[in-house]
XYZ file of C-alpha atoms in Angstrom:
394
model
C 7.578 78.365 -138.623
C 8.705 76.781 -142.134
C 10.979 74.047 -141.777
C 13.063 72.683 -144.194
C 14.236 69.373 -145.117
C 17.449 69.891 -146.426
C 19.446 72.633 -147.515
C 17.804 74.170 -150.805
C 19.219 77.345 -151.886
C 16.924 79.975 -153.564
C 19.034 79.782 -156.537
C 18.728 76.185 -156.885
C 14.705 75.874 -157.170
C 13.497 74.253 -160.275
C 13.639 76.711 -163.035
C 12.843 76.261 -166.145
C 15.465 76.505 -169.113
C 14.447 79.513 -170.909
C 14.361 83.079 -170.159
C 11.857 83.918 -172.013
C 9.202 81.755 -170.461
C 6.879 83.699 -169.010
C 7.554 86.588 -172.359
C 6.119 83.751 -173.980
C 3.378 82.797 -171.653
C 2.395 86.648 -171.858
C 2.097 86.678 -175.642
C 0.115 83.559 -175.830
C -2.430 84.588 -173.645
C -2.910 87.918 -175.223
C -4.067 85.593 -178.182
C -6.246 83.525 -175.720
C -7.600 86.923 -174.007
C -9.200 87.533 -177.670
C -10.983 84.520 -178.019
C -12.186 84.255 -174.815
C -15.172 86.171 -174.783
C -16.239 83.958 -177.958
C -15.751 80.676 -176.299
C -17.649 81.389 -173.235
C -20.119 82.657 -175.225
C -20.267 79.300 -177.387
C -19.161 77.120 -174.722
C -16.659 75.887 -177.167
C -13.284 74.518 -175.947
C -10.047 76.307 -177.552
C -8.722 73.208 -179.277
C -6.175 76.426 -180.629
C -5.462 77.555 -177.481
C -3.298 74.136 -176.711
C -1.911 74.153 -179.996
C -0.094 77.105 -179.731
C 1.193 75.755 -175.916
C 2.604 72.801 -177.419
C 4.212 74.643 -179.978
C 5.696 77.476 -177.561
C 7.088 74.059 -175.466
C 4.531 74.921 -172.403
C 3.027 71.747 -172.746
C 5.773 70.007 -170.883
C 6.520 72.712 -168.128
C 6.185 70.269 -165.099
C 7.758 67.451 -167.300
C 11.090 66.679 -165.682
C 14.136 68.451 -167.946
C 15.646 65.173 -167.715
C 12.644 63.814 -170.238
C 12.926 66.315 -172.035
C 10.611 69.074 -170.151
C 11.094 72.316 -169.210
C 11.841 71.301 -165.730
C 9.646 73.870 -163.436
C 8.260 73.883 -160.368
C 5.582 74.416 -158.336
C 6.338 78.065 -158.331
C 7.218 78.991 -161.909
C 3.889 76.961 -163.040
C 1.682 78.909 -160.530
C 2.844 82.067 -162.321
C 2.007 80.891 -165.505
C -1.313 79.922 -164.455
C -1.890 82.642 -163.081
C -0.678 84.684 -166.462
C -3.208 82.121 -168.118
C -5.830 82.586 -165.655
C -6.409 86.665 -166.005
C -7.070 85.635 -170.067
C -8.321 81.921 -170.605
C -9.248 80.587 -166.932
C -10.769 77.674 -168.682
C -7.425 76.841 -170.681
C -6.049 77.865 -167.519
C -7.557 74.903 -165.450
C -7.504 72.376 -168.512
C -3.462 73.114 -167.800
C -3.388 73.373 -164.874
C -4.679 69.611 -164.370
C -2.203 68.373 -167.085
C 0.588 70.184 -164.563
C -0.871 68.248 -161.721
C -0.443 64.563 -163.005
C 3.100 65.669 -164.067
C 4.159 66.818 -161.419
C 3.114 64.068 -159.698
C 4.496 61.720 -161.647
C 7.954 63.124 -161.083
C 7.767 62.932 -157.205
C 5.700 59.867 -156.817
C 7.237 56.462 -155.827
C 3.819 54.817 -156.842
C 3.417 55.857 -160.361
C 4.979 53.055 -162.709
C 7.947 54.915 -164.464
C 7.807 53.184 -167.389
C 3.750 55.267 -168.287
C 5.255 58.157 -166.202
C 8.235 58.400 -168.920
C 6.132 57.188 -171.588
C 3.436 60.268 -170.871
C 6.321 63.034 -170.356
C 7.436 61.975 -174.068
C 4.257 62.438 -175.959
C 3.252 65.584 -174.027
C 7.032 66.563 -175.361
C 6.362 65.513 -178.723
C 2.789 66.819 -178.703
C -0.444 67.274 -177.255
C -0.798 64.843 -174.989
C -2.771 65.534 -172.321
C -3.688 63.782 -168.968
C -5.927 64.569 -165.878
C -7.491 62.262 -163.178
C -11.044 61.596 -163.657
C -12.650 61.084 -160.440
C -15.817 62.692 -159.712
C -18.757 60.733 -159.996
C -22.797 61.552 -159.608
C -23.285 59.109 -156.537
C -19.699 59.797 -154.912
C -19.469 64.068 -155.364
C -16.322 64.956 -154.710
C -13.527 62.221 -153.613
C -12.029 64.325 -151.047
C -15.362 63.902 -149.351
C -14.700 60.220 -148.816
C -16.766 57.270 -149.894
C -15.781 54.619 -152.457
C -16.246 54.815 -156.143
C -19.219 53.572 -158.545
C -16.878 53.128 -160.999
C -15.799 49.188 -161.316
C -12.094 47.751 -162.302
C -12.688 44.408 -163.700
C -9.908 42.098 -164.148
C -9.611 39.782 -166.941
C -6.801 37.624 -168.482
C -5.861 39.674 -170.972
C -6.952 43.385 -169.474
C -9.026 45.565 -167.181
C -12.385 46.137 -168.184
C -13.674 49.408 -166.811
C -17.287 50.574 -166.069
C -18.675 53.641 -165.013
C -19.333 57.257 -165.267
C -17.397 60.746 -164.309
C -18.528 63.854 -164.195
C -16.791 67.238 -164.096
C -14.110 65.564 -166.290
C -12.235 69.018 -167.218
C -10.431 69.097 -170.434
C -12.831 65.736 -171.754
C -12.204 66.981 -175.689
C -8.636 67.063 -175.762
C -7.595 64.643 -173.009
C -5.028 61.581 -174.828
C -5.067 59.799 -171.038
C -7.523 59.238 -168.130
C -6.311 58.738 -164.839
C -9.651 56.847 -163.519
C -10.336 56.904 -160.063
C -12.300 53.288 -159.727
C -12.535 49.890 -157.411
C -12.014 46.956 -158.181
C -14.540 43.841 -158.301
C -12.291 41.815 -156.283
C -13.580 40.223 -153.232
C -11.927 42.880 -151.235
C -12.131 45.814 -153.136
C -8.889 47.708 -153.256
C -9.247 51.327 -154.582
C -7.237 53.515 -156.982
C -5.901 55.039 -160.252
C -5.769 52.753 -163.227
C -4.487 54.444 -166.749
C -6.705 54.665 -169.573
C -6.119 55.671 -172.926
C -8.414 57.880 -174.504
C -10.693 56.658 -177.479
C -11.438 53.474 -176.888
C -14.159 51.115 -177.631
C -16.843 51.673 -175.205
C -15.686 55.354 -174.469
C -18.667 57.797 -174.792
C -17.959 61.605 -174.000
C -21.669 63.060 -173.126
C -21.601 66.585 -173.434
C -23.141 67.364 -170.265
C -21.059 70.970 -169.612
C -23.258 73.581 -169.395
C -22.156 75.848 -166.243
C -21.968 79.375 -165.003
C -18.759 80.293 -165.610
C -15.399 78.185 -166.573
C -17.692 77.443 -169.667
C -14.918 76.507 -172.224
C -13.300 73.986 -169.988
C -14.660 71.040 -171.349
C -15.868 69.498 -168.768
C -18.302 67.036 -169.812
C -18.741 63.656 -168.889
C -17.041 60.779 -169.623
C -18.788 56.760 -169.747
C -16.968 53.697 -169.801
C -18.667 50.807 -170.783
C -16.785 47.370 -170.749
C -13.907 49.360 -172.017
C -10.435 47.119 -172.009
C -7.022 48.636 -171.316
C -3.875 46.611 -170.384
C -2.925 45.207 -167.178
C 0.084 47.005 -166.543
C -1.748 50.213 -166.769
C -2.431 50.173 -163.228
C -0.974 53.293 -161.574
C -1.689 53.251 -157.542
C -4.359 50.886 -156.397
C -4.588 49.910 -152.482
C -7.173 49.046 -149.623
C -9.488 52.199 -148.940
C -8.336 52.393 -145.730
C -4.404 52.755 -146.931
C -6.061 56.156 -148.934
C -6.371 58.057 -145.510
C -3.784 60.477 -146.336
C -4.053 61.913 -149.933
C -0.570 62.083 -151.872
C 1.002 65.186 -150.949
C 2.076 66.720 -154.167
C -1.789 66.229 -155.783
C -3.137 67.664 -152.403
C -0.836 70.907 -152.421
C -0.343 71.792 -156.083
C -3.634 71.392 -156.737
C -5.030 73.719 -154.238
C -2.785 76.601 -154.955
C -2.503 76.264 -158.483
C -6.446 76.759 -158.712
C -6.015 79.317 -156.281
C -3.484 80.794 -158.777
C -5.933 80.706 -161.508
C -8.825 82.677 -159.707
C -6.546 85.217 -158.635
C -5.972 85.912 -162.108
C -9.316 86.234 -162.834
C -9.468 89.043 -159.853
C -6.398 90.584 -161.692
C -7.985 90.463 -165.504
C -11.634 92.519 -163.425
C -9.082 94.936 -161.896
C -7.002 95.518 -165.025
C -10.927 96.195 -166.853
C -12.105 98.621 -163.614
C -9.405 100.838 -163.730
C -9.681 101.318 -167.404
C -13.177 102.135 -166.969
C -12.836 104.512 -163.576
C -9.885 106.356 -166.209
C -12.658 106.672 -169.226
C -15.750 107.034 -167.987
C -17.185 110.403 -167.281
C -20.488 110.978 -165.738
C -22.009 114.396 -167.370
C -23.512 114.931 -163.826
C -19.757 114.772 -162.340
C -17.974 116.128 -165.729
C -14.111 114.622 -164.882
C -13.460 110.588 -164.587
C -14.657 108.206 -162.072
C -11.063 107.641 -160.718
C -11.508 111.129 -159.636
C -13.646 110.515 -156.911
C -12.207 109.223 -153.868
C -14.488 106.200 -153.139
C -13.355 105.018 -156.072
C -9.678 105.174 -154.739
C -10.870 103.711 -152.091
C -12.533 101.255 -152.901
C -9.445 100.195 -155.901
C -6.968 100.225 -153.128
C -8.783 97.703 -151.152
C -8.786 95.636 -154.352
C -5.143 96.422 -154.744
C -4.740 95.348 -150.840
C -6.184 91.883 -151.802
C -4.586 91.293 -154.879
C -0.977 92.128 -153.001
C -1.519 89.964 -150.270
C -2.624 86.817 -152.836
C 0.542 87.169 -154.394
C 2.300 86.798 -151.846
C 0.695 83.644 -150.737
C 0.367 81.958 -154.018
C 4.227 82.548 -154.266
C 5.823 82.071 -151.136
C 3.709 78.721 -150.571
C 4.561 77.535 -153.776
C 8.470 77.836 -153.517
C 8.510 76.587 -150.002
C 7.066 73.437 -151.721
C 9.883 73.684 -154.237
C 12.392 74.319 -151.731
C 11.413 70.625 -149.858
C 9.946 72.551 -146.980
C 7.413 70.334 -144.460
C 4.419 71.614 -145.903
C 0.925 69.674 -145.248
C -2.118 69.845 -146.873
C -3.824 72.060 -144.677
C -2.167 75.058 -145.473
C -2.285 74.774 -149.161
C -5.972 74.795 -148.346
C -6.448 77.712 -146.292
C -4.203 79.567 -149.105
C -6.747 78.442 -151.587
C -9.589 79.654 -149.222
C -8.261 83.106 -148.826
C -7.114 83.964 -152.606
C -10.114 82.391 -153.754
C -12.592 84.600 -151.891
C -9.944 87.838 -151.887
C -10.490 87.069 -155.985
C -14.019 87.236 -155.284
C -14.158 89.889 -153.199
C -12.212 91.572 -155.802
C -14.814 90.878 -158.101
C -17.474 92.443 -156.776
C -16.202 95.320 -155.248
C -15.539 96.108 -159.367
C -18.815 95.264 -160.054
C -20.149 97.745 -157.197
C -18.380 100.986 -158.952
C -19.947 100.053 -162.709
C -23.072 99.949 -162.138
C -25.126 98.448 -164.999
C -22.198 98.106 -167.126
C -20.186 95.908 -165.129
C -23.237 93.230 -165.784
C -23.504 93.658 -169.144
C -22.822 91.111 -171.132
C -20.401 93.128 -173.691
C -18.012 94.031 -170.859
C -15.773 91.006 -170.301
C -16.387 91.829 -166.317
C -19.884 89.690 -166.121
C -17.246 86.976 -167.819
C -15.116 87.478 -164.719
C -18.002 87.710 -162.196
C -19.096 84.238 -163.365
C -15.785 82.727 -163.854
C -14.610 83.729 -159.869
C -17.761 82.102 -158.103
C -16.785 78.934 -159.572
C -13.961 79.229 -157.193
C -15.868 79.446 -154.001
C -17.231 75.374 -155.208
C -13.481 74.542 -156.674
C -11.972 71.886 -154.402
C -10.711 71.839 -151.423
C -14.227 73.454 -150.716
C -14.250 76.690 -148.095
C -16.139 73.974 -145.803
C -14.548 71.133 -146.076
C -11.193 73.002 -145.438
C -12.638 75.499 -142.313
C -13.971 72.179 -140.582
C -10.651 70.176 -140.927
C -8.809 73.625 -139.752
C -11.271 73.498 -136.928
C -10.720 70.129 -136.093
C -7.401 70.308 -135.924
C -7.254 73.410 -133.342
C -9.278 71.483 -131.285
C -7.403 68.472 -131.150
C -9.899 66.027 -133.161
């Protein structure tokens, strides 16, 4: 059962101001559908893409109204990720990480306001993007545990910062890094430090060369010696005080990726049926939706796609209805849209034939796009173990 601190109505969720949001969303990502095919290609990053968010305002859709944002929540940005997902996935995740830090900025108690107000401007004003770099090649993933390579040294004047991240999604167009590092203090205390794109002793290596999500940027980024000011120090604490990740990062984050790979599921579907409505064998001489595998088969798809929508939703305005939510679930949610999306995949792939794997039919795009999710944290391991743990009592 749901609880619920508080008395939220429906009616009172965070919405954003204008009714035309997700008109707008739609249009855009018709543009971004286009272009697409040519970035994945290229493994170029749509530098235009986030141009024309800034300029429809979608920039600032988890900023608070109150700086000057659109206001939403957890549920109105899952829905435009997901709108963004089924065209651009990789502008979809570049976003979606820029929604993150926002929207934890807004609820947490440990981000300084003064950079939390001063970030919500610029990405007002312009693009300004953030997203927490903290994967490294020694660590993995963070949510695995173990402490970071990358060192925090403080000086008089600043913190000098050393080290290397990988994965670093959105590396071209990022304005702000939210490091994950440690510092060099006798008793290392571990944690997010603010740093400014573009400084001296900032290298991006263009490392990025993946199997799908290919226009997402996400290249590494080296610090060496780089200085940033003191006060730029967001949440830094003993390891052991990091037990329990912050709840808004832990939830958002796993359904708004799961959000963005059920859009890829959606953008194969929309493809499949237009090719069971066109294509006609001369050995069967009417359409492949004629046969009823094929209905089948789409219905099952159908059966998934319904049941991820309902998920992705419902979760995400619990959350922005202050219900007593916990990681956990957001995590199983993530597990089962992200595999329904891939299950959705290839049951598409298994009623074209040859065509769905060619590589002038956006579906290979989608095929390779939708595994990423199955290796997108929280990973379907990671999260079955702790689920398992915690029915057994350990």
């Amino acid at each position: 059962m749901v609880r619920v601190l508080g008395t939220v109505a429906t009616s009172e969720r965070a919405q954003p101001r204008e009714p035309d949001l997700f008109e707008r969303a739609e249009q855009l990502a018709a543009r971004f559908a286009e272009r697409a095919g040519a970035h994945d290609r290229e493994a170029s990053f749509p530098f235009e893409n986030f141009k024309e968010l800034s300029e429809a305002g979608l920039l600032a859709l988890t900023v608070p109204a109150a700086l000057g944002g659109l206001g939403a929540g957890a549920r109105d940005a899952a829905r435009i990720l997901g709108i963004f997902g089924k065209a651009d996935p990789s502008t979809a995740l570049v976003l979606s990480m820029h929604y993150i830090q926002h929207l934890v900025m807004a609820k947490s108690t440990r981000w300084p306001g003064r950079l939390a107000r001063k970030l919500a401007r610029e990405t007002v004003e312009g693009i300004a993007l953030v997203n927490a770099l903290r994967v490294e090649p020694e660590l993995g993933s963070p949510s695995r545990g173990g402490l970071p390579a990358t060192i925090a040294r403080r000086t008089e004047t600043a913190w000098r910062l050393t080290g290397r991240k990988i994965y670093s999604t959105g590396a071209p167009i990022l304005k702000w890094y939210a490091v994950w590092a440690r510092t060099d203090e006798p008793e290392a205390r571990v944690g997010l430090f603010l740093v400014p794109a573009g400084l001296p002793g900032t290298h991006i290596e263009q490392t990025w060369d993946h199997l799908g999500l290919r226009a997402s940027g996400s290249h590494d980024v080296i610090f060496e010696d780089v200085a940033f000011p003191l006060d730029y120090e967001i949440d830094v604490r003993k390891p052991q005080d990091w037990d329990k990740p912050d709840f808004t990062q832990a939830t958002v984050h796993a359904v708004f990726i799961a959000a963005i790979y059920d859009g890829v599921g959606r953008a194969a579907r929309d493809w499949l049926i237009r090719f069971l409505r066109e294509r006609v064998p001369a050995n069967l001489g009417a359409p492949l939706a004629s046969l009823p595998r094929t209905q089948e088969i789409l219905g099952g798809i159908e059966a998934r796609l319904t049941v991820n929508a309902r998920l992705i939703d419902s979760f995400a305005g619990d959350f922005d209805d202050g219900a007593l939510l916990n990681a956990a679930e957001s995590n199983a949610i993530k597990l089962t849209v992200t595999n329904n999306a891939v299950a959705v995949v290839e049951d598409a792939l298994s009623l074209t034939s040859n065509h769905g794997l060619t590589r002038a039919n956006p579906l290979e795009r989608h095929f390779r796009d939708v595994l990423c999710g199955k290796v997108h944290t929280p990973q379907d391991d990671a999260t079955r173990v702790s689920l398992g743990r915690a029915a057994l009592g350990l």
